[in-house]
């Protein structure tokens, strides 16, 4: 325990009776020798200096040391009270032991040399370093595929992703257990640790404290991270070498789960995972978090609270280091907590389980607030070290963070809505084709300048073709009848009259046939106005991959007359189109200022205003079929790019919404939730 802080006072009390079932091992730490006390009943491990341990077993003992022994449950009297009232059951961090994997670890340990022998470690570490170098050198491609990740996650099997996560974490825990065996200790139970309801496997390797060598202890604690990094490194090479996009996305998923999350959580000493215990061992501490908090109180709080504050003032390097650790870990844990809360609400929303998500987050918030309030009240009441500090000072110290918190909650913060859109021509007229027309020849191409009346395409007219066939048949019949009448007319004058009529009919059919043939040859599509030929609608290649890039590709096809064939842009003006959520209609409407970012190789920001707003329609791309509306805003002339190149180019619009405080955001979210919005 924290023996170094205790003043060496002479007053001592008769020794307490220390439990005989406690096992203890003498450990050589980095700095000094200490004793590791193993409590098999509670499964707890504690560290105490050799000197203090001997004192506990002597006749007289320091009273504070005796109290600490009682708190640690080392004395016989404490053992009789089964529950520890000072530590209520924490349902946000539930540990469920499932059994031991030591049997498997014992069998795997002799054959794990390819991973854990010194030569293997050297080999794999160089692979990991090479993979990191590859990832850094290809960061651009990496970021690009990271953008596609949400698309992949939406389309991928959630079950498969969950299984991947589980398998890698099980391998992580198995690595701890195997390394434990290789180093001569045994792992205890494995199980599931529920942190805010998020399951995560764990492996109890507290037996590691039996190992005298600090490097070997560190090896056990880092084995899990090491194996995950090997998986991430292998995935990196799959990502680099594979052709199949699905395999690449899966590899990316593995890199994120095994590489990034491991470094952010497991290796990070600010979280209470592997990295924390390595640091704890390295600085020879028993409870780094508590010692850091105490150091913070002795260095910073003691200076704010003044001379009457009953805690020893410290300004040594270790105390300053520990205080910095305390501040960093507090900020980090708060950030992670907020991120998890946001994630839970988001995921719950997607699963239509908002009640559960918001409920869980509220419970966490209330618990945290309750703990903070309790601590503040004890400061206000002048309890503990605050006993001598004046009332006003105590009040100021408690109220300052409270006021800051209220400011953060109620200060109106600027809000922005970012929407994706595309660029289109501002002024154009559509060219439609007659129903079921077959295109025989294309006379113009996208980007061509045409004058009003210019030919755009030639059509094969189906009705004229049928008419010609019919007229040709009729003409043949008329010819035949005419021939018969001519032969009869040689001796009968009455028939000669009839023959003349038949000849006239034959001539008129011939004329009709000529006309139909002419019409067939001359079915033309003309441009209604002068301007530039542009595609029928602005679509990005991502929207409709089958959309043709060239008009020429329509030659010989039957065109759907419901769609425009093409459009003629009458001038160079462009506009941006955005689709917004129906909920935004309150803020984003005609006349609202909008900033548009256009990506032309280099990015350009343009300030403009919303010019027109469409009716509500259903978003076909959305799974939940949200109501959307379209807004159009004019863009200034962009001289450095031809109009055709701009059409279908994606852009981003940013609209400033009225400022709102975090508290109002929360209330709004609740009211939306209550009204079922
Ligand atoms: Zn671990």
XYZ file of C-alpha atoms and ligand atoms in Angstrom:
678
model
C 0.000 0.000 0.000
C 1.046 3.616 -0.094
C 3.622 3.219 2.635
C 5.900 6.025 1.515
C 3.291 8.702 2.180
C 2.775 7.647 5.780
C 4.703 9.718 8.293
C 6.973 7.615 10.463
C 5.154 8.106 13.688
C 6.093 6.287 16.840
C 2.555 5.779 18.070
C 1.524 2.292 17.131
C -1.251 -0.096 18.052
C -1.211 -3.828 18.794
C -0.948 -5.734 15.576
C -4.007 -7.026 13.794
C -4.414 -10.693 12.976
C -3.480 -11.139 9.294
C -5.292 -13.913 7.404
C -3.240 -17.056 7.086
C -4.685 -18.040 3.720
C -3.087 -15.041 2.010
C -0.184 -16.026 -0.199
C 2.650 -13.621 -0.777
C 5.696 -13.471 -3.034
C 8.657 -11.193 -2.860
C 9.062 -9.321 -6.150
C 12.037 -7.357 -7.437
C 10.541 -4.258 -9.017
C 12.323 -1.723 -11.227
C 12.962 0.575 -8.279
C 12.694 -1.437 -5.077
C 11.734 -4.779 -3.614
C 8.131 -5.302 -2.596
C 5.763 -8.073 -1.751
C 2.845 -9.194 -3.887
C -0.061 -10.340 -1.732
C -2.401 -12.799 -3.422
C -5.917 -13.141 -2.015
C -7.410 -16.280 -3.532
C -10.811 -15.630 -1.939
C -11.451 -12.318 -3.681
C -8.992 -12.933 -6.512
C -7.340 -9.576 -5.723
C -3.636 -8.840 -5.955
C -2.053 -6.061 -3.991
C 1.427 -4.761 -3.596
C 3.063 -3.686 -0.370
C 6.599 -2.760 0.562
C 8.621 -5.509 2.189
C 9.092 -3.310 5.265
C 5.366 -2.711 5.787
C 4.572 -6.394 5.272
C 7.044 -7.366 8.009
C 5.549 -4.705 10.292
C 2.039 -6.124 9.789
C 3.283 -9.471 11.052
C 5.106 -7.930 14.038
C 3.778 -7.058 17.512
C 3.123 -3.339 17.060
C 1.814 -1.717 13.892
C 1.222 1.795 12.603
C -2.524 2.586 13.034
C -3.004 3.760 9.419
C -1.271 0.623 8.171
C -3.631 -1.454 10.290
C -6.621 0.403 8.795
C -5.330 -0.169 5.290
C -4.915 -3.871 6.022
C -8.563 -3.943 7.151
C -9.742 -2.086 4.040
C -7.797 -4.544 1.888
C -9.622 -7.402 3.605
C -6.415 -8.937 4.885
C -7.430 -9.206 8.520
C -9.434 -12.018 10.095
C -12.131 -9.657 11.383
C -12.907 -8.281 7.948
C -13.231 -11.751 6.507
C -16.315 -12.383 8.610
C -18.323 -9.613 7.011
C -19.058 -11.097 3.594
C -19.999 -8.020 1.620
C -18.031 -4.869 1.221
C -20.541 -2.017 1.624
C -18.170 0.649 0.283
C -18.279 -0.868 -3.210
C -21.800 -1.208 -4.618
C -22.442 -3.489 -7.545
C -21.554 -1.618 -10.693
C -23.907 -2.712 -13.437
C -22.060 -0.666 -16.036
C -18.951 -2.797 -15.641
C -19.998 -6.395 -15.147
C -17.461 -9.183 -15.164
C -18.812 -12.635 -16.032
C -16.208 -15.401 -15.593
C -16.803 -18.305 -17.982
C -14.017 -20.756 -17.129
C -10.337 -21.369 -17.540
C -8.407 -21.652 -20.780
C -5.217 -22.565 -18.978
C -5.546 -26.169 -20.218
C -5.530 -24.981 -23.836
C -2.772 -22.485 -23.084
C -0.616 -25.206 -21.499
C -0.947 -27.343 -24.622
C -0.324 -24.395 -26.958
C 2.654 -22.968 -25.057
C 5.280 -25.487 -26.358
C 4.195 -25.010 -29.978
C 3.840 -21.205 -29.848
C 7.497 -20.583 -30.592
C 6.667 -19.266 -34.057
C 4.957 -16.347 -32.320
C 6.611 -15.883 -28.958
C 10.228 -17.054 -29.201
C 12.718 -14.147 -29.142
C 13.624 -14.678 -32.811
C 9.924 -14.858 -33.777
C 9.183 -11.673 -31.852
C 11.990 -9.918 -33.721
C 10.630 -11.211 -37.035
C 7.007 -10.245 -36.368
C 7.967 -6.851 -34.970
C 9.798 -6.067 -38.217
C 6.695 -7.146 -40.182
C 4.544 -4.862 -38.017
C 6.925 -1.920 -38.521
C 6.990 -2.553 -42.299
C 3.169 -2.630 -42.365
C 2.950 0.655 -40.490
C 5.379 2.155 -43.029
C 3.163 0.871 -45.875
C 0.028 2.296 -44.261
C 1.695 5.678 -43.745
C 3.042 5.783 -47.304
C -0.385 4.909 -48.713
C -2.393 7.053 -46.345
C -4.198 8.734 -49.239
C -5.583 5.454 -50.610
C -6.272 4.447 -47.064
C -8.404 7.483 -46.339
C -10.227 6.947 -49.643
C -11.175 3.381 -48.770
C -12.029 4.497 -45.245
C -14.733 6.680 -46.833
C -16.221 3.576 -48.436
C -16.231 1.748 -45.125
C -19.744 2.873 -44.035
C -21.079 1.618 -47.387
C -19.295 -1.680 -46.793
C -20.564 -1.939 -43.215
C -24.126 -1.300 -44.394
C -23.919 -3.959 -47.084
C -21.815 -6.442 -45.109
C -23.220 -9.088 -42.862
C -23.361 -7.656 -39.317
C -23.080 -11.175 -37.955
C -19.818 -11.705 -39.853
C -18.352 -8.458 -38.512
C -19.376 -9.418 -34.965
C -17.756 -12.844 -35.346
C -14.542 -11.216 -36.630
C -14.453 -8.931 -33.620
C -15.083 -11.825 -31.245
C -12.454 -14.114 -32.812
C -9.726 -11.461 -32.732
C -10.502 -10.621 -29.107
C -10.496 -14.314 -28.144
C -7.084 -14.669 -29.841
C -5.948 -11.627 -27.845
C -6.941 -13.244 -24.552
C -5.497 -16.610 -25.596
C -2.177 -14.865 -26.314
C -2.142 -13.561 -22.705
C -2.830 -17.061 -21.391
C -0.197 -18.763 -23.572
C 2.449 -16.149 -22.777
C 1.581 -16.537 -19.094
C 2.332 -20.259 -19.390
C 5.569 -19.665 -21.297
C 6.724 -17.308 -18.549
C 5.992 -19.839 -15.844
C 2.702 -18.599 -14.404
C -0.840 -19.733 -15.077
C -3.820 -17.762 -16.260
C -6.971 -17.918 -14.199
C -10.420 -17.499 -15.660
C -11.508 -16.025 -18.938
C -14.884 -14.429 -19.356
C -16.844 -11.524 -20.701
C -16.561 -8.018 -19.395
C -19.608 -5.865 -20.080
C -18.557 -2.232 -20.270
C -21.751 -0.143 -20.632
C -23.358 -3.232 -22.119
C -20.653 -3.646 -24.788
C -19.250 -7.170 -24.377
C -15.497 -7.639 -24.423
C -13.653 -10.842 -23.552
C -11.066 -10.698 -20.748
C -8.417 -13.003 -19.354
C -7.457 -12.930 -15.684
C -3.650 -13.037 -15.595
C -3.165 -11.719 -12.047
C -0.925 -14.723 -11.414
C 1.641 -12.853 -13.496
C 2.776 -11.028 -10.338
C 4.429 -14.280 -9.259
C 6.968 -13.787 -12.042
C 9.985 -12.036 -10.582
C 11.385 -10.605 -13.829
C 9.662 -7.310 -14.757
C 10.387 -7.757 -18.495
C 8.687 -11.162 -18.465
C 5.675 -9.653 -16.671
C 5.445 -6.962 -19.331
C 5.651 -9.657 -22.024
C 2.540 -11.371 -20.635
C 0.633 -8.107 -20.407
C 1.550 -7.043 -23.947
C 1.044 -10.456 -25.614
C -2.589 -9.694 -26.565
C -1.730 -6.397 -28.267
C 1.215 -8.096 -30.014
C -0.989 -10.820 -31.555
C -3.623 -8.292 -32.650
C -0.940 -6.178 -34.304
C 0.298 -9.277 -36.177
C -3.263 -9.833 -37.473
C -3.507 -6.157 -38.475
C -0.094 -6.326 -40.198
C -1.137 -9.428 -42.183
C -4.398 -7.699 -43.135
C -2.377 -4.700 -44.348
C -0.578 -6.900 -46.877
C -3.893 -8.391 -48.032
C -5.193 -4.844 -48.446
C -2.125 -3.866 -50.492
C -1.928 -6.971 -52.707
C -5.537 -8.163 -53.169
C -7.519 -7.254 -56.296
C -10.948 -8.172 -55.010
C -12.628 -5.080 -53.493
C -14.576 -7.185 -50.972
C -11.364 -8.797 -49.702
C -9.764 -5.350 -49.468
C -12.687 -3.986 -47.443
C -12.578 -6.987 -45.135
C -8.847 -6.458 -44.633
C -9.538 -2.801 -43.867
C -12.085 -3.866 -41.281
C -9.456 -6.127 -39.665
C -6.874 -3.322 -39.650
C -9.369 -1.097 -37.836
C -10.456 -3.718 -35.293
C -7.022 -5.202 -34.576
C -4.728 -2.273 -35.221
C -6.385 1.020 -34.467
C -8.758 -0.079 -31.698
C -5.973 -2.022 -29.968
C -3.662 0.963 -29.937
C -6.469 3.316 -28.836
C -7.821 1.091 -26.065
C -5.580 -1.801 -25.042
C -2.158 -0.189 -25.381
C -3.272 3.180 -24.082
C -2.237 3.554 -20.426
C -5.041 6.084 -19.955
C -7.607 3.268 -20.128
C -7.534 0.489 -17.587
C -6.358 -2.172 -20.003
C -3.024 -3.794 -20.831
C -1.053 -0.567 -21.258
C -2.232 0.684 -17.870
C -0.926 -2.407 -16.065
C 2.433 -2.217 -17.857
C 2.826 1.408 -16.746
C 1.633 0.523 -13.249
C 4.314 -2.153 -13.019
C 6.969 0.115 -14.486
C 6.423 2.883 -11.922
C 6.016 0.396 -9.066
C 2.518 1.484 -8.117
C -0.356 -0.558 -6.722
C -3.176 1.620 -7.915
C -1.963 4.117 -10.452
C -5.280 5.853 -10.834
C -5.707 6.448 -7.113
C -2.104 7.500 -6.658
C -2.409 9.876 -9.602
C -5.561 11.399 -8.091
C -3.830 11.779 -4.752
C -0.824 13.384 -6.410
C -3.207 15.762 -8.215
C -4.767 16.683 -4.882
C -1.326 17.238 -3.320
C 0.055 19.326 -6.163
C -2.832 21.292 -7.672
C -5.827 21.122 -5.328
C -3.572 21.794 -2.300
C -2.405 25.033 -3.927
C -5.928 26.170 -4.788
C -7.380 25.203 -1.421
C -4.717 27.036 0.537
C -2.650 26.305 3.614
C -5.507 24.878 5.653
C -6.009 21.996 3.233
C -4.991 18.879 5.122
C -2.861 17.144 2.587
C 0.883 17.157 2.206
C 1.959 19.566 -0.511
C 4.123 17.990 -3.159
C 6.017 19.522 -6.015
C 8.440 16.737 -6.914
C 8.776 15.453 -10.448
C 6.903 12.215 -9.734
C 3.941 14.100 -8.265
C 3.803 16.438 -11.258
C 4.051 13.462 -13.621
C 1.267 11.659 -11.788
C -0.919 14.792 -11.796
C -0.470 15.162 -15.549
C -1.437 11.536 -15.904
C -4.544 12.190 -13.798
C -5.602 15.152 -15.961
C -4.894 13.306 -19.235
C -6.723 10.170 -18.176
C -9.732 12.157 -16.905
C -10.044 14.046 -20.196
C -9.494 10.877 -22.192
C -12.018 8.814 -20.272
C -14.604 11.590 -20.465
C -14.112 11.821 -24.242
C -14.379 8.059 -24.655
C -17.496 8.035 -22.475
C -19.127 10.738 -24.619
C -18.135 8.899 -27.801
C -19.597 5.648 -26.486
C -22.788 7.457 -25.429
C -23.139 9.008 -28.896
C -22.469 5.638 -30.513
C -25.029 3.873 -28.333
C -27.707 6.467 -29.147
C -26.849 6.291 -32.857
C -26.872 2.485 -33.043
C -30.062 2.274 -30.962
C -31.668 4.767 -33.341
C -30.711 2.642 -36.349
C -32.193 -0.421 -34.683
C -35.345 1.518 -33.712
C -34.499 0.980 -30.039
C -34.100 4.652 -29.090
C -35.781 4.052 -25.718
C -33.056 1.614 -24.730
C -30.181 3.739 -26.016
C -31.343 7.020 -24.462
C -32.303 5.178 -21.264
C -28.864 3.622 -20.924
C -27.100 6.927 -21.560
C -29.376 8.696 -19.044
C -28.587 6.093 -16.387
C -24.845 6.568 -16.919
C -25.226 10.366 -16.842
C -27.298 10.302 -13.655
C -24.826 7.971 -11.947
C -21.862 10.139 -12.879
C -23.677 13.313 -11.834
C -24.677 11.726 -8.540
C -21.073 10.765 -7.800
C -19.818 14.265 -8.641
C -22.578 15.916 -6.598
C -21.773 13.721 -3.626
C -18.096 14.655 -3.832
C -18.984 18.362 -4.152
C -21.302 18.203 -1.135
C -18.619 16.631 1.020
C -16.255 19.450 0.008
C -18.956 22.044 0.833
C -19.491 20.416 4.210
C -15.752 20.586 4.858
C -15.251 16.888 5.260
C -11.906 15.072 5.153
C -8.945 17.149 4.039
C -11.221 20.184 3.592
C -11.936 20.546 7.315
C -9.777 23.608 7.888
C -10.449 25.376 4.567
C -12.669 28.475 4.875
C -16.316 28.243 3.838
C -16.023 30.851 1.037
C -13.025 29.180 -0.446
C -14.762 25.805 -0.460
C -17.817 27.359 -2.070
C -15.725 29.055 -4.769
C -13.858 25.833 -5.526
C -17.066 23.833 -5.939
C -19.038 26.491 -7.814
C -16.386 27.320 -10.451
C -16.565 23.939 -12.244
C -20.351 23.925 -11.779
C -20.669 27.347 -13.449
C -18.346 26.209 -16.241
C -20.498 23.129 -16.775
C -23.675 25.236 -16.913
C -22.004 27.595 -19.395
C -21.084 24.668 -21.636
C -24.625 23.315 -21.367
C -26.512 26.556 -21.956
C -24.205 28.620 -24.162
C -25.709 28.750 -27.679
C -23.301 26.985 -29.991
C -23.200 27.514 -33.756
C -24.631 24.628 -35.747
C -24.031 23.732 -39.361
C -25.773 21.344 -41.695
C -23.586 19.727 -44.335
C -25.314 18.198 -47.360
C -24.067 16.532 -50.505
C -25.301 17.727 -53.883
C -24.504 17.882 -57.574
C -23.932 20.625 -60.113
C -26.200 21.092 -63.123
C -26.810 23.638 -65.874
C -29.053 26.466 -64.712
C -30.845 27.197 -68.015
C -31.652 24.436 -70.443
C -34.478 23.053 -72.541
C -35.122 19.347 -72.887
C -35.417 17.596 -76.249
C -37.959 14.753 -76.357
C -38.326 12.159 -79.141
C -41.663 10.919 -80.575
C -42.976 7.691 -79.005
C -41.070 4.482 -79.816
C -38.633 6.089 -82.179
C -35.638 4.226 -83.400
C -32.540 6.349 -83.733
C -30.735 5.758 -86.998
C -28.068 8.456 -86.882
C -26.694 10.832 -84.218
C -25.747 14.222 -85.618
C -24.485 15.995 -82.470
C -22.581 15.078 -79.334
C -22.561 16.293 -75.708
C -20.601 19.501 -75.519
C -21.303 20.557 -79.145
C -22.497 24.094 -79.790
C -25.662 23.985 -81.898
C -27.859 26.703 -83.398
C -31.675 26.658 -83.244
C -32.960 24.252 -85.952
C -29.696 22.282 -86.230
C -30.115 18.536 -86.675
C -29.400 16.486 -83.545
C -30.408 13.011 -84.764
C -32.200 11.100 -87.516
C -34.985 8.695 -86.611
C -36.342 5.617 -88.282
C -40.097 6.154 -88.217
C -41.896 2.862 -87.538
C -45.367 4.144 -88.603
C -44.046 5.392 -91.932
C -42.350 2.031 -92.474
C -45.644 0.169 -91.922
C -47.453 2.648 -94.156
C -44.927 2.008 -96.933
C -45.390 -1.763 -96.710
C -49.161 -1.328 -96.858
C -48.991 1.102 -99.788
C -46.582 -1.158 -101.657
C -49.069 -4.036 -101.360
C -51.920 -1.810 -102.499
C -49.912 -0.575 -105.464
C -49.136 -4.148 -106.583
C -52.857 -4.983 -106.416
C -53.775 -1.847 -108.370
C -51.140 -2.722 -110.998
C -52.603 -6.205 -111.421
C -56.171 -4.964 -111.734
C -55.066 -2.261 -114.155
C -53.278 -4.842 -116.374
C -56.389 -7.089 -116.505
C -58.604 -4.101 -117.333
C -56.194 -3.005 -120.106
C -56.409 -6.460 -121.818
C -60.239 -6.450 -121.625
C -60.490 -2.886 -122.837
C -59.084 -3.789 -126.286
C -62.537 -4.970 -127.586
C -64.927 -3.391 -125.048
C -65.144 0.443 -124.852
C -67.098 0.362 -121.519
C -64.166 -1.280 -119.744
C -61.797 1.260 -121.257
C -63.503 3.911 -119.082
C -63.005 1.716 -115.982
C -59.371 1.176 -116.862
C -58.769 4.909 -116.892
C -60.201 5.200 -113.325
C -58.029 2.314 -112.148
C -54.970 3.989 -113.640
C -55.738 7.203 -111.743
C -56.092 5.246 -108.478
C -52.785 3.522 -109.169
C -51.090 6.867 -109.683
C -52.453 8.264 -106.404
C -51.227 5.228 -104.419
C -47.834 5.706 -106.015
C -47.796 9.334 -104.933
C -48.710 8.377 -101.340
C -45.931 5.813 -101.356
C -43.415 8.388 -102.518
C -44.521 10.754 -99.757
C -44.224 8.047 -97.073
C -40.769 7.115 -98.343
C -39.705 10.723 -98.229
C -41.072 11.077 -94.658
C -39.184 7.958 -93.599
C -35.973 9.310 -94.996
C -36.361 12.694 -93.450
C -37.396 12.065 -89.825
C -35.121 14.487 -88.061
C -34.649 15.840 -84.550
C -33.900 19.542 -84.468
C -32.512 21.670 -81.697
C -35.250 24.009 -80.378
C -32.749 26.694 -79.246
C -29.105 27.548 -79.712
C -26.683 26.376 -77.042
C -24.598 23.472 -75.859
C -25.803 19.860 -76.009
C -25.767 18.356 -72.501
C -26.966 15.068 -70.944
C -30.708 14.673 -70.186
C -30.111 14.937 -66.437
C -27.252 15.578 -64.040
C -26.252 12.283 -62.516
C -22.966 11.209 -61.081
C -21.464 7.952 -62.404
C -22.011 6.539 -58.890
C -25.789 7.185 -59.070
C -26.394 5.463 -62.357
C -23.448 3.464 -63.582
C -25.373 2.390 -66.709
C -25.923 5.967 -67.845
C -24.247 6.471 -71.199
C -21.447 8.970 -71.423
C -21.956 9.730 -75.124
C -24.972 10.422 -77.310
C -23.327 8.392 -80.089
C -23.928 5.213 -78.145
C -27.702 5.616 -78.710
C -27.419 5.119 -82.495
C -29.442 2.084 -83.594
C -31.419 1.858 -80.345
C -35.086 2.433 -79.556
C -35.303 5.442 -77.206
C -37.718 5.659 -74.273
C -39.797 8.727 -75.107
C -40.662 9.403 -71.448
C -37.065 10.521 -70.824
C -35.638 13.574 -72.530
C -33.181 12.635 -75.263
C -30.822 15.433 -74.338
C -30.906 19.038 -73.203
C -29.636 22.231 -74.770
C -28.037 24.605 -72.298
C -28.728 28.120 -73.454
C -25.888 29.680 -71.458
C -22.907 28.813 -69.266
C -24.711 29.366 -65.935
C -24.608 26.583 -63.368
C -26.564 25.708 -60.263
C -26.098 23.343 -57.345
C -28.859 20.934 -56.293
C -29.113 19.523 -52.796
C -31.488 17.075 -51.171
C -32.313 17.939 -47.578
C -34.105 16.129 -44.817
C -37.691 17.258 -44.215
C -36.690 18.152 -40.637
C -34.452 20.919 -41.999
C -37.297 22.731 -43.721
C -37.751 24.972 -40.691
C -34.248 26.408 -41.127
C -33.360 25.873 -44.763
C -35.728 27.523 -47.193
C -35.796 30.091 -50.020
C -33.262 32.847 -49.478
C -31.139 30.955 -46.939
C -27.430 31.608 -47.396
C -25.416 28.535 -48.312
C -21.700 27.913 -48.823
C -20.926 25.485 -51.590
C -17.658 23.605 -51.874
C -16.803 22.387 -55.344
C -13.991 19.915 -55.859
C -12.070 20.655 -59.034
C -8.790 19.068 -58.108
C -8.396 22.011 -55.796
C -11.302 22.941 -53.579
C -13.205 26.128 -53.993
C -15.744 27.709 -51.667
C -18.591 29.718 -53.157
C -21.157 31.770 -51.216
C -24.651 31.752 -52.654
C -28.350 31.715 -51.715
C -31.086 29.129 -52.086
C -33.219 30.152 -55.062
C -35.930 27.519 -55.207
C -37.333 24.812 -52.977
C -39.189 21.742 -54.236
C -42.109 19.789 -52.823
C -41.437 17.004 -50.334
C -40.699 13.649 -51.864
C -39.662 10.252 -50.657
C -35.955 9.488 -50.633
C -35.612 6.353 -52.745
C -32.017 5.817 -51.658
C -32.915 5.760 -47.974
C -33.844 2.516 -46.274
C -36.323 4.240 -43.971
C -37.783 6.242 -46.900
C -37.271 9.609 -45.261
C -39.024 12.630 -46.694
C -36.647 14.889 -48.557
C -36.869 18.099 -50.537
C -34.646 19.580 -53.156
C -33.176 23.042 -53.085
C -31.456 24.804 -55.936
C -28.932 27.595 -55.650
C -27.248 29.473 -58.498
C -23.469 29.349 -58.809
C -21.333 32.149 -60.209
C -19.795 31.574 -63.648
C -16.844 29.293 -63.453
C -14.644 30.332 -66.371
C -11.945 27.724 -65.812
C -14.156 24.756 -66.630
C -16.400 23.893 -69.602
C -20.076 23.552 -68.647
C -20.205 19.898 -69.680
C -17.442 18.957 -67.230
C -19.315 20.575 -64.352
C -22.585 18.701 -64.885
C -22.935 15.854 -62.423
C -19.900 16.974 -60.416
C -20.479 16.453 -56.715
C -20.362 19.349 -54.296
C -20.950 19.958 -50.615
C -23.273 22.611 -49.239
C -22.986 24.024 -45.747
C -25.915 25.865 -44.203
C -25.627 27.694 -40.908
C -28.501 26.760 -38.612
C -29.611 28.938 -35.684
C -27.257 28.548 -32.721
C -28.457 26.203 -30.048
C -27.103 25.088 -26.690
C -26.286 21.487 -25.830
C -29.145 21.479 -23.311
C -31.610 22.647 -25.986
C -30.251 19.964 -28.306
C -30.977 17.380 -25.684
C -34.492 18.699 -25.003
C -35.162 18.774 -28.741
C -33.962 15.193 -29.099
C -36.222 14.099 -26.257
C -39.282 15.917 -27.632
C -38.671 14.452 -31.094
C -38.363 11.085 -29.492
C -41.556 11.505 -27.453
C -43.542 12.709 -30.469
C -42.172 9.771 -32.440
C -40.352 11.961 -34.951
Zn -5.149 -7.643 -23.184
